[in-house]
Tab-separated table of C-alpha atoms in Angstrom:
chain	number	residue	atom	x	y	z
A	10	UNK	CA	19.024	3.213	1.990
A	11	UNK	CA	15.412	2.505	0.355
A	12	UNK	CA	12.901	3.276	2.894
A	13	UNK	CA	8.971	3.981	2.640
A	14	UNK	CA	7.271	6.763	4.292
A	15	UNK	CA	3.366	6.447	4.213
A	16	UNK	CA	0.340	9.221	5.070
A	17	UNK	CA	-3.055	10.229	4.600
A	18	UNK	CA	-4.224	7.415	7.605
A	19	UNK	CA	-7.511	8.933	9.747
A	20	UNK	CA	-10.805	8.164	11.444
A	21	UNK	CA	-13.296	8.347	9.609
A	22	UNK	CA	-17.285	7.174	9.531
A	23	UNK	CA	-18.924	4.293	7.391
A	24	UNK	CA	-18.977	5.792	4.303
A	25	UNK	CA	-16.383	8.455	4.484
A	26	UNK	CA	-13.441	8.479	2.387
A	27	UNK	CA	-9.153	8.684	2.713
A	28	UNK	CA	-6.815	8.430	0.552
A	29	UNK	CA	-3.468	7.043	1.353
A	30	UNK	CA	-0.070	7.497	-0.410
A	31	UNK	CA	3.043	6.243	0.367
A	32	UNK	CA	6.527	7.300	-1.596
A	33	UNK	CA	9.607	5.529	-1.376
A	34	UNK	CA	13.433	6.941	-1.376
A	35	UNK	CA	17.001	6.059	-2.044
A	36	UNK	CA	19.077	4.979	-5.110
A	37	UNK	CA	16.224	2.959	-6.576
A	38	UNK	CA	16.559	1.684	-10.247
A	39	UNK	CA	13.017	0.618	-10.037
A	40	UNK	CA	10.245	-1.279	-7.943
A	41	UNK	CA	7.696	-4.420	-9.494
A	42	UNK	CA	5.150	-4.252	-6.941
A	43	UNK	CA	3.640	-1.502	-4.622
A	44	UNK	CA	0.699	-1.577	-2.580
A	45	UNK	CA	-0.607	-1.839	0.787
A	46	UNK	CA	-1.393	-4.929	3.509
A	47	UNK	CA	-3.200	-4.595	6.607
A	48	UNK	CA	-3.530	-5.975	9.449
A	49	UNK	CA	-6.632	-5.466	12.313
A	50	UNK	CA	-5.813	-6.775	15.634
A	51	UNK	CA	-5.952	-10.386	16.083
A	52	UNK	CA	-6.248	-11.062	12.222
A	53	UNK	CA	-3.870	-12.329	9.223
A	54	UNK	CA	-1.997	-9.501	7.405
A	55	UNK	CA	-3.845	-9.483	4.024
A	56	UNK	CA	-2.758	-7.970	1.147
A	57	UNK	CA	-5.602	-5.119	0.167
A	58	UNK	CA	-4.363	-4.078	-3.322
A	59	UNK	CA	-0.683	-3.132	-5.630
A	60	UNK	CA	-0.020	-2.708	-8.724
A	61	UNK	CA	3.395	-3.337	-11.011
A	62	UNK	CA	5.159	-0.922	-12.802
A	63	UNK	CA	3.147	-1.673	-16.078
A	64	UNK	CA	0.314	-0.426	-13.791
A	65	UNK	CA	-1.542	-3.919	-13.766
A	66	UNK	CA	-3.781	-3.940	-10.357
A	67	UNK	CA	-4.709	-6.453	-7.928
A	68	UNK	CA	-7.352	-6.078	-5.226
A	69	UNK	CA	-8.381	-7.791	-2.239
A	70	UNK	CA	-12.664	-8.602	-3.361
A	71	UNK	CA	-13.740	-7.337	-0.069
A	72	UNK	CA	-12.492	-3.688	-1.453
A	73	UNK	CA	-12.895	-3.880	-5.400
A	74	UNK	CA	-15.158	-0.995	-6.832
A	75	UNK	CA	-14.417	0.762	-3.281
A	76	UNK	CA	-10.855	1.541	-3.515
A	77	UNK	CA	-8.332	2.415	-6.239
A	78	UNK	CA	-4.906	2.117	-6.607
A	79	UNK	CA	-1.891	4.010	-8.782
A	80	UNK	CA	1.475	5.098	-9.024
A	81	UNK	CA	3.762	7.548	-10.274
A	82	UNK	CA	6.836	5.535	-11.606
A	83	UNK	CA	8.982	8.462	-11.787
A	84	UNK	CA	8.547	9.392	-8.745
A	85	UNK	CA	8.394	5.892	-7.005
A	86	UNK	CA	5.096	6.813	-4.895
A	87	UNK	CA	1.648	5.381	-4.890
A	88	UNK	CA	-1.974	6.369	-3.921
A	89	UNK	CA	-4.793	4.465	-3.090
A	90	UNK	CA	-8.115	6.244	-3.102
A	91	UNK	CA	-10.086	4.584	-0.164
A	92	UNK	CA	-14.468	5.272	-0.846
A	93	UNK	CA	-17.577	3.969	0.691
A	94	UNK	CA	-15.382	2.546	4.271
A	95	UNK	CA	-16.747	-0.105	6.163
A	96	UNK	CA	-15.731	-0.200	9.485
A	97	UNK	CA	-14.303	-3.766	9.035
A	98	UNK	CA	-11.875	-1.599	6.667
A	99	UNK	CA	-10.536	-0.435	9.957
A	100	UNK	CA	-6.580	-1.656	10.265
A	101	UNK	CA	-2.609	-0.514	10.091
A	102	UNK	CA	-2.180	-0.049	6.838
A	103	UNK	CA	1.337	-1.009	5.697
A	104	UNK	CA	2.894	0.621	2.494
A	105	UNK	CA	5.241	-2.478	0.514
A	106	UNK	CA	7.734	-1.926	-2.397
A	107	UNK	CA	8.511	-6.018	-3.669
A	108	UNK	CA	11.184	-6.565	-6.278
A	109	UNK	CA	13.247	-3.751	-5.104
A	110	UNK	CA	16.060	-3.122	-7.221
A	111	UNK	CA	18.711	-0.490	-5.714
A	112	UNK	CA	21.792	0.037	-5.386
A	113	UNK	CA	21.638	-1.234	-1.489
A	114	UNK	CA	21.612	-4.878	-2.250
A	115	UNK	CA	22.345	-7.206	-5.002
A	116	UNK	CA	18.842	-8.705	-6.646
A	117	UNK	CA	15.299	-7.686	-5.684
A	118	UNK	CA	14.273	-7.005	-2.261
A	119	UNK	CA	11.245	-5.820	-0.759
A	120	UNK	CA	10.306	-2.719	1.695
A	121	UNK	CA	7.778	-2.065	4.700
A	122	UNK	CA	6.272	1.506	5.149
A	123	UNK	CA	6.010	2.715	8.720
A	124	UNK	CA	2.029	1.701	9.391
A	125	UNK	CA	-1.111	4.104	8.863
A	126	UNK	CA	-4.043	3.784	10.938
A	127	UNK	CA	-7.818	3.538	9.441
A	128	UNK	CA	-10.374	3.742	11.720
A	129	UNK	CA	-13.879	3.742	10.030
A	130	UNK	CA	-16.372	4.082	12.950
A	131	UNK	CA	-19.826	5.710	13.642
């Protein structure tokens, strides 16, 4: 079955850095969309940033020119580089895979990593 296994979560201070990756596994044919939500405690899930297998990006503007996202097709895994943190950066960070295709299901699905923690404090 497809399933997404995330690292690279931390504490860090304002203005540290982390990087995050997350890869995915199983009989995948291919994936549209991966990326990262997150979710702080009492708040919305928001989507931070993904980008599609053509490698077009999308970012959240409270994180453009701070993080960076990419992927490695062939190997169905994804980084996102994580500079300058703000401790309102701090959340789980959830790894998703959207328009899944595999050989699990019929159609597209879509995937949850496991959660990472951020914590950006002084």
């Amino acid at each position: 079955q497809v399933q997404l296994v995330e690292s690279g979560g931390g504490s860090v201070q304002p203005g540290g850095s982390l990087r995050l990756s997350c890869a995915a596994s199983g009989s995948i044919f291919s994936i549209y969309f991966m990326g990262w939500y997150r979710q702080a405690p009492g708040k919305q899930r928001e989507l931070v940033a993904r980008i599609t297998t053509g490698g077009s990006t999308n970012y959240a503007d409270s994180v453009k020119g701070r993080f960076t996202i990419s992927r490695d097709n062939s190997k169905n895994t994804v980084i996102m580089q994580m500079n300058s943190l703000k401790p309102e950066d701090t959340a789980v960070y959830y790894c998703n895979a959207d328009g899944v295709r595999s050989s699990d299901n019929i159609g597209r699905h879509d995937y949850w990593g496991q959660g990472a923690q951020v914590t950006v404090s002084s």
